[in-house]
Amino acid sequence: MTDNTTPIATPEHTVDGFVREFLRELNFGQGTDLTRASVNDKYLAMARTVRHYLMVRWLATLRRQYQLQAKSVAYLSAEFLLGRQLDNALLAADLDEVVEEGLASLGIDLAELREAEVEPGLGNGGLGRLAACFIDSLATMNVPCIGYGIRYEYGIFRQTFVDGWQVEKPDNWLALGSPWEFPHPESAVTVDFGGHTEQYTDESGTTRSRWVPGWSVLGVPYNYMVPGFENGRVNTLRLWSARATRAFDLEIFNAGDYAQAVRAQTFAENISKVLYPEDSTPQGKELRLQQQYFFVACSLRDFLDQVLPHDFDLRNLPDRIVFQLNDTHPVIAIPELMRILVDERGWEWSEAWAITQKCFAYTCHTLLPEALEVWSVELLGKLLPRHLEIIYRINEDFMAELREAYPDDELRVRRMSIIAEYPERAVRMAYLATVAGSKVNGVAALHSQLLKDKVLHDFSDHYPDKFTNVTNGVTPRRFVRLANPGLSELITSAIGDGWVTDLDKLQELEPLADDADFRAAFRQVKRANKLRLVDVLAERDGITVDPDTMLDVMVKRLHEYKRQTLKLLHVVTLYDQVTSGAVKIEDVTPRTFAFGAKAAPGYRMAKQTIGLINAVGRVVNNDPALQGRLTVAFPANYNVTLAEKLIPAADLSEQISLAGKEASGTGNMKFALNGALTIGTDDGANVEIRELVGDDNFFLFGLLEPEVAEIVDRGYHPTSYYEENRSLRHALDLIASGAFSGGDRATFEPIVSNLLSEDRFLVLADYQAYIDAQERVDEAYADTEAWTRSAVLNVARSGFFSSDRSMRDYIDRIWHTHPVPPER
Ligand code: NBG
């Protein structure tokens, strides 16, 4: 008998094998031939061919998981910022050379096809990219994991500049086909919304509540491969797309209104139409709540009904799964599991609660109070009436528990209520997650400490064992091995290639920091990376960059707390010093200031700041007095693809948030790993980077978190800094004078007056410390050998920031899952 569970064979891992398969895909899959094929045809055929090489592994992984029923992680995340897929797949399957050669033999340039891939921008920034790094690490570490999220039809907007101002364009990433996904419409699940609840009496005479939904939509799963690095494992990422149910439009159609029926379809499909472009500052929009419930309801349904065997006893659920809540976006999964167990399976409340508490863990990603999601009771009750009842019930029990623990402290009990009463009655999702989750973690040591001491202090007091830290990490596959092939080769030639999956091995580079030849080779790699970037920026943006300048980079979302304006004040100060004659241009270190940042479309101050960066850039770049020694480069539409080119070329990494505001940062890690030195505050993961790389190899400046708290408590007066600091005053006056806005004083008035009146993130208080630190940077940079030594030490000492290490920490402290090596 043939083994019908392995019906396919992997194409031959040779140039010929690849070429045959590729041509077959081009002919039979794309329906064209080499003479007629467009670049997109070739790209799609190649991508599908590469997929074939991973398919046997994927099916084997699924089969083995079904047989073993090993405990898995379900990573629930509203965002997965994947970046381009092709190179990662080639790396995982060890195919890059075969494909390059194979294509070349047909007269096709792999580099050209690469550029045809549109990156799936299904995330805003750090949070979504972190999710992508985590699933990469789990696959590489052989840990069973399924990522669950939303297949947004439009990802993060494409940023363009018009006269220096941000204009958003839709990101129609699916327009030319999406070869990395596998749709499964036959496995669609139904998700209900709206309606009301009603009481009824069950067979045993107990009064129970049930949900009578008002409308429903279908969730269609799209599967993506998540290949481990050369280890034979391929995990799954399952993203949900919304469709109208048959009943939905038929009902209306039967009523005779065809146009209305089509509109109904649009209404349903809107749920997965677009990613909300707010980073760290959610807005309480109904559609966003629909998205959140939509994807977790689909995911729970999928896991319980499709992934688990039919006879699975849900009392054992915690042995089989842990649902990791990536921030509060998926927290509605908690009442959803309760509803399934109590309403659909008829469990007792207490039994259901005991199991639910063991199945969830929550990661908090913020310290900004405005970023802690709340949903108004009115909205939640309208959209998910039964879930609201369940949340109330959870809260009732929780309040009773608290009153028993703190009989004389009603104030505290109310403070901790999952339901806020002011300014409107609303559900605090972070509190719900903390009460229900088995663990709560922050994303860097300082952040986790501040969560315990401040944001969730009452809770950490009440549940001391729930709180833990897992410092973020980044995948060395994408951000070193793929993004920086030159450095990868250099490292491998020195210490072998084990570092790709064991990043602590980078420590072995440490002695080479003192080896002049190694340093020279290291500098050569950096220079080659700069030259590559120069080409990319010229081609992509028409920007000219001089590779012989220090590349000083600040790339991240535009947010006041991250303080792009502080960086800008440094640029304006240098400009002022040179143009006023206070400093001779020959004495200025030639620098290119590279910015990359998207602003949330509704965030006015952020958009103003983008306008100001471009305005300062225009003046600085065109001033002959600066002789091209100071340049501002602000390519539009910063994304993962551009990050992979920018980071390896950087000399200086700007991580200058106000202390106590950046939960972790992950860009900071990518720069250090690629040999840039950091100028940074004592914030987020900067703290750990500095501890590891050493004070001599890091430019620390600025107020510490407790100092910030003290100043704010005392009452912060930005004008006093303005009055007392001459160069700060000059810089701000210059902006206010219209020097960067064609003499128009009104254009950037909001930024200046905001800094002078409120300055919520203490830009002015940290200004002088920042300028001083930049002078230390200049001095250090002047000593090329010493600078290179520091850069090498940054690489050698940053192995801790691998997301493989983060995953090990999650496994040890939170998930208690185990690797499952593939069958050999
Ligand atoms: C972001 C933080 C970053 C952190 C990432 C990943 C949100 C809500 N938070 O500091 O601002 O690095 O999460 O943890 O997007």
mmCIF file of N, CA, C and O and ligand atoms in Angstrom, residues 75 79 124-131 134 278-282 326-329 363-368 371 442-444 447 470 472-473 557 559 561-562 657 661-669 683-685 810, ligand 1:
data_model
loop_
_atom_site.group_PDB
_atom_site.id
_atom_site.type_symbol
_atom_site.label_atom_id
_atom_site.label_comp_id
_atom_site.label_asym_id
_atom_site.label_seq_id
_atom_site.Cartn_x
_atom_site.Cartn_y
_atom_site.Cartn_z
ATOM 1 N N TYR A 75 -0.162 32.407 18.890
ATOM 2 C CA TYR A 75 0.228 33.803 19.075
ATOM 3 C C TYR A 75 -0.846 34.678 18.424
ATOM 4 O O TYR A 75 -0.962 34.730 17.195
ATOM 5 N N GLU A 79 -1.448 42.330 14.395
ATOM 6 C CA GLU A 79 -0.473 42.758 13.399
ATOM 7 C C GLU A 79 0.657 41.735 13.257
ATOM 8 O O GLU A 79 1.164 41.231 14.259
ATOM 9 N N ASN A 124 1.946 48.184 12.057
ATOM 10 C CA ASN A 124 2.308 49.594 12.152
ATOM 11 C C ASN A 124 3.782 49.815 12.406
ATOM 12 O O ASN A 124 4.375 50.744 11.872
ATOM 13 N N GLY A 125 4.352 49.003 13.298
ATOM 14 C CA GLY A 125 5.727 49.271 13.717
ATOM 15 C C GLY A 125 6.234 48.120 14.563
ATOM 16 O O GLY A 125 6.047 46.948 14.219
ATOM 17 N N GLY A 126 6.828 48.473 15.701
ATOM 18 C CA GLY A 126 7.516 47.491 16.531
ATOM 19 C C GLY A 126 6.673 46.305 16.957
ATOM 20 O O GLY A 126 7.142 45.165 16.940
ATOM 21 N N LEU A 127 5.436 46.572 17.316
ATOM 22 C CA LEU A 127 4.596 45.492 17.837
ATOM 23 C C LEU A 127 4.343 44.419 16.774
ATOM 24 O O LEU A 127 4.431 43.217 17.047
ATOM 25 N N GLY A 128 4.055 44.856 15.570
ATOM 26 C CA GLY A 128 3.789 43.904 14.492
ATOM 27 C C GLY A 128 5.056 43.209 14.008
ATOM 28 O O GLY A 128 5.048 42.024 13.675
ATOM 29 N N ARG A 129 6.157 43.959 13.987
ATOM 30 C CA ARG A 129 7.415 43.352 13.551
ATOM 31 C C ARG A 129 7.890 42.331 14.585
ATOM 32 O O ARG A 129 8.431 41.288 14.250
ATOM 33 N N LEU A 130 7.659 42.629 15.862
ATOM 34 C CA LEU A 130 8.035 41.696 16.921
ATOM 35 C C LEU A 130 7.327 40.355 16.723
ATOM 36 O O LEU A 130 7.937 39.287 16.847
ATOM 37 N N ALA A 131 6.036 40.430 16.404
ATOM 38 C CA ALA A 131 5.268 39.198 16.195
ATOM 39 C C ALA A 131 5.895 38.377 15.068
ATOM 40 O O ALA A 131 6.003 37.156 15.154
ATOM 41 N N PHE A 134 9.060 36.757 16.315
ATOM 42 C CA PHE A 134 8.775 35.649 17.237
ATOM 43 C C PHE A 134 8.383 34.376 16.491
ATOM 44 O O PHE A 134 8.861 33.293 16.816
ATOM 45 N N GLU A 278 -2.959 53.668 13.520
ATOM 46 C CA GLU A 278 -2.485 54.275 14.768
ATOM 47 C C GLU A 278 -1.503 53.332 15.451
ATOM 48 O O GLU A 278 -1.780 52.159 15.646
ATOM 49 N N ASP A 279 -0.366 53.875 15.813
ATOM 50 C CA ASP A 279 0.650 53.108 16.512
ATOM 51 C C ASP A 279 0.674 53.611 17.949
ATOM 52 O O ASP A 279 0.875 54.788 18.176
ATOM 53 N N SER A 280 0.466 52.747 18.893
ATOM 54 C CA SER A 280 0.514 53.088 20.324
ATOM 55 C C SER A 280 -0.606 54.006 20.815
ATOM 56 O O SER A 280 -0.661 54.294 21.991
ATOM 57 N N THR A 281 -1.451 54.503 19.948
ATOM 58 C CA THR A 281 -2.552 55.342 20.447
ATOM 59 C C THR A 281 -3.858 54.921 19.769
ATOM 60 O O THR A 281 -4.269 55.510 18.778
ATOM 61 N N PRO A 282 -4.476 53.881 20.282
ATOM 62 C CA PRO A 282 -5.675 53.354 19.626
ATOM 63 C C PRO A 282 -6.835 54.331 19.726
ATOM 64 O O PRO A 282 -6.896 55.147 20.630
ATOM 65 N N ASN A 326 -1.014 39.404 22.246
ATOM 66 C CA ASN A 326 -0.040 40.431 21.881
ATOM 67 C C ASN A 326 -0.697 41.796 22.066
ATOM 68 O O ASN A 326 -1.391 42.295 21.190
ATOM 69 N N ASP A 327 -0.486 42.363 23.239
ATOM 70 C CA ASP A 327 -1.148 43.595 23.673
ATOM 71 C C ASP A 327 -2.643 43.328 23.888
ATOM 72 O O ASP A 327 -3.076 42.180 23.912
ATOM 73 N N THR A 328 -3.400 44.397 24.052
ATOM 74 C CA THR A 328 -4.811 44.195 24.412
ATOM 75 C C THR A 328 -5.703 43.897 23.205
ATOM 76 O O THR A 328 -6.864 43.528 23.384
ATOM 77 N N HIS A 329 -5.192 44.041 21.996
ATOM 78 C CA HIS A 329 -6.065 43.879 20.818
ATOM 79 C C HIS A 329 -6.828 42.554 20.785
ATOM 80 O O HIS A 329 -7.986 42.550 20.367
ATOM 81 N N THR A 363 0.874 40.061 27.059
ATOM 82 C CA THR A 363 2.047 40.925 26.943
ATOM 83 C C THR A 363 1.587 42.368 26.818
ATOM 84 O O THR A 363 0.788 42.686 25.924
ATOM 85 N N CYS A 364 2.093 43.215 27.701
ATOM 86 C CA CYS A 364 1.785 44.640 27.603
ATOM 87 C C CYS A 364 2.946 45.311 26.864
ATOM 88 O O CYS A 364 4.106 45.005 27.122
ATOM 89 N N HIS A 365 2.618 46.223 25.948
ATOM 90 C CA HIS A 365 3.661 46.842 25.116
ATOM 91 C C HIS A 365 3.740 48.349 25.277
ATOM 92 O O HIS A 365 4.241 49.026 24.373
ATOM 93 N N THR A 366 3.234 48.876 26.353
ATOM 94 C CA THR A 366 3.233 50.331 26.430
ATOM 95 C C THR A 366 3.348 50.821 27.859
ATOM 96 O O THR A 366 3.167 50.061 28.813
ATOM 97 N N LEU A 367 3.664 52.110 27.979
ATOM 98 C CA LEU A 367 3.619 52.782 29.266
ATOM 99 C C LEU A 367 2.767 54.040 29.162
ATOM 100 O O LEU A 367 2.507 54.711 30.152
ATOM 101 N N LEU A 368 2.354 54.362 27.948
ATOM 102 C CA LEU A 368 1.567 55.580 27.772
ATOM 103 C C LEU A 368 0.140 55.322 28.231
ATOM 104 O O LEU A 368 -0.503 54.407 27.723
ATOM 105 N N ALA A 371 -2.474 54.845 25.654
ATOM 106 C CA ALA A 371 -2.402 53.682 24.780
ATOM 107 C C ALA A 371 -3.090 52.460 25.396
ATOM 108 O O ALA A 371 -3.214 51.434 24.753
ATOM 109 N N GLY A 442 6.049 42.508 30.651
ATOM 110 C CA GLY A 442 6.508 43.683 29.924
ATOM 111 C C GLY A 442 7.585 43.238 28.949
ATOM 112 O O GLY A 442 7.976 42.075 28.939
ATOM 113 N N VAL A 443 8.096 44.182 28.132
ATOM 114 C CA VAL A 443 8.931 43.815 26.998
ATOM 115 C C VAL A 443 10.392 44.254 27.121
ATOM 116 O O VAL A 443 11.166 44.107 26.182
ATOM 117 N N ALA A 444 10.762 44.825 28.266
ATOM 118 C CA ALA A 444 12.167 45.108 28.582
ATOM 119 C C ALA A 444 12.219 45.220 30.101
ATOM 120 O O ALA A 444 11.186 45.431 30.754
ATOM 121 N N HIS A 447 10.772 48.424 31.518
ATOM 122 C CA HIS A 447 9.335 48.472 31.265
ATOM 123 C C HIS A 447 8.571 47.573 32.232
ATOM 124 O O HIS A 447 7.575 47.982 32.829
ATOM 125 N N VAL A 470 9.952 39.726 29.788
ATOM 126 C CA VAL A 470 10.693 39.098 28.698
ATOM 127 C C VAL A 470 11.176 40.222 27.784
ATOM 128 O O VAL A 470 10.375 40.887 27.123
ATOM 129 N N ASN A 472 12.397 41.993 24.657
ATOM 130 C CA ASN A 472 12.202 41.743 23.231
ATOM 131 C C ASN A 472 13.488 41.284 22.548
ATOM 132 O O ASN A 472 14.585 41.400 23.114
ATOM 133 N N GLY A 473 13.328 40.811 21.346
ATOM 134 C CA GLY A 473 14.484 40.421 20.541
ATOM 135 C C GLY A 473 14.123 40.545 19.070
ATOM 136 O O GLY A 473 12.973 40.848 18.723
ATOM 137 N N ARG A 557 8.351 54.955 14.080
ATOM 138 C CA ARG A 557 7.134 55.750 13.890
ATOM 139 C C ARG A 557 7.332 57.155 14.454
ATOM 140 O O ARG A 557 8.115 57.367 15.392
ATOM 141 N N HIS A 559 6.351 59.897 16.682
ATOM 142 C CA HIS A 559 5.543 60.055 17.894
ATOM 143 C C HIS A 559 6.241 61.072 18.781
ATOM 144 O O HIS A 559 7.470 61.100 18.847
ATOM 145 N N TYR A 561 6.615 61.168 21.909
ATOM 146 C CA TYR A 561 7.440 60.611 22.983
ATOM 147 C C TYR A 561 8.794 60.112 22.474
ATOM 148 O O TYR A 561 9.764 60.033 23.220
ATOM 149 N N LYS A 562 8.858 59.763 21.181
ATOM 150 C CA LYS A 562 10.128 59.292 20.616
ATOM 151 C C LYS A 562 11.072 60.464 20.314
ATOM 152 O O LYS A 562 12.255 60.279 20.122
ATOM 153 N N SER A 657 14.062 58.550 23.025
ATOM 154 C CA SER A 657 12.763 58.751 23.681
ATOM 155 C C SER A 657 12.961 59.287 25.104
ATOM 156 O O SER A 657 14.017 59.099 25.712
ATOM 157 N N LYS A 661 9.178 56.102 28.676
ATOM 158 C CA LYS A 661 8.076 56.132 27.699
ATOM 159 C C LYS A 661 8.166 55.032 26.646
ATOM 160 O O LYS A 661 7.140 54.546 26.194
ATOM 161 N N GLU A 662 9.365 54.672 26.220
ATOM 162 C CA GLU A 662 9.493 53.629 25.195
ATOM 163 C C GLU A 662 9.516 52.287 25.908
ATOM 164 O O GLU A 662 10.443 52.013 26.674
ATOM 165 N N ALA A 663 8.533 51.442 25.648
ATOM 166 C CA ALA A 663 8.467 50.181 26.376
ATOM 167 C C ALA A 663 9.759 49.387 26.177
ATOM 168 O O ALA A 663 10.360 48.904 27.136
ATOM 169 N N SER A 664 10.175 49.235 24.937
ATOM 170 C CA SER A 664 11.413 48.499 24.677
ATOM 171 C C SER A 664 12.184 49.135 23.529
ATOM 172 O O SER A 664 13.300 49.604 23.675
ATOM 173 N N GLY A 665 11.533 49.149 22.365
ATOM 174 C CA GLY A 665 12.257 49.440 21.145
ATOM 175 C C GLY A 665 12.837 48.126 20.653
ATOM 176 O O GLY A 665 13.196 47.242 21.448
ATOM 177 N N THR A 666 12.893 47.953 19.347
ATOM 178 C CA THR A 666 13.537 46.778 18.766
ATOM 179 C C THR A 666 14.481 47.229 17.653
ATOM 180 O O THR A 666 15.462 46.550 17.362
ATOM 181 N N GLY A 667 14.213 48.392 17.085
ATOM 182 C CA GLY A 667 15.153 48.986 16.135
ATOM 183 C C GLY A 667 16.505 49.157 16.809
ATOM 184 O O GLY A 667 17.550 48.831 16.224
ATOM 185 N N ASN A 668 16.482 49.621 18.058
ATOM 186 C CA ASN A 668 17.734 49.813 18.808
ATOM 187 C C ASN A 668 18.600 48.544 18.769
ATOM 188 O O ASN A 668 19.821 48.606 18.626
ATOM 189 N N MET A 669 17.959 47.379 18.882
ATOM 190 C CA MET A 669 18.703 46.108 18.877
ATOM 191 C C MET A 669 19.286 45.821 17.491
ATOM 192 O O MET A 669 20.420 45.345 17.355
ATOM 193 N N ASP A 683 16.258 54.311 28.560
ATOM 194 C CA ASP A 683 14.852 53.971 28.350
ATOM 195 C C ASP A 683 14.717 52.618 27.662
ATOM 196 O O ASP A 683 15.581 52.231 26.868
ATOM 197 N N GLY A 684 13.629 51.932 27.957
ATOM 198 C CA GLY A 684 13.322 50.674 27.277
ATOM 199 C C GLY A 684 14.519 49.735 27.281
ATOM 200 O O GLY A 684 15.257 49.613 28.266
ATOM 201 N N ALA A 685 14.711 49.077 26.166
ATOM 202 C CA ALA A 685 15.815 48.118 26.070
ATOM 203 C C ALA A 685 17.164 48.803 25.893
ATOM 204 O O ALA A 685 18.204 48.135 25.970
ATOM 205 N N TYR A 810 10.115 33.172 27.065
ATOM 206 C CA TYR A 810 8.660 32.938 27.101
ATOM 207 C C TYR A 810 8.372 31.485 27.459
ATOM 208 O O TYR A 810 7.474 31.189 28.252
HETATM 209 C C1 NBG B 1 5.438 49.003 21.040
HETATM 210 C C2 NBG B 1 6.388 49.825 21.912
HETATM 211 C C3 NBG B 1 7.841 49.537 21.571
HETATM 212 C C4 NBG B 1 8.090 48.035 21.614
HETATM 213 C C5 NBG B 1 7.085 47.324 20.731
HETATM 214 C C6 NBG B 1 7.245 45.822 20.794
HETATM 215 C C7 NBG B 1 2.997 49.332 20.852
HETATM 216 C C8 NBG B 1 1.724 49.425 21.581
HETATM 217 N N1 NBG B 1 4.094 49.164 21.580
HETATM 218 O O1 NBG B 1 8.681 50.174 22.503
HETATM 219 O O2 NBG B 1 6.112 51.186 21.748
HETATM 220 O O3 NBG B 1 9.389 47.744 21.209
HETATM 221 O O4 NBG B 1 5.765 47.627 21.129
HETATM 222 O O5 NBG B 1 7.164 45.378 22.098
HETATM 223 O O6 NBG B 1 3.012 49.402 19.647
#
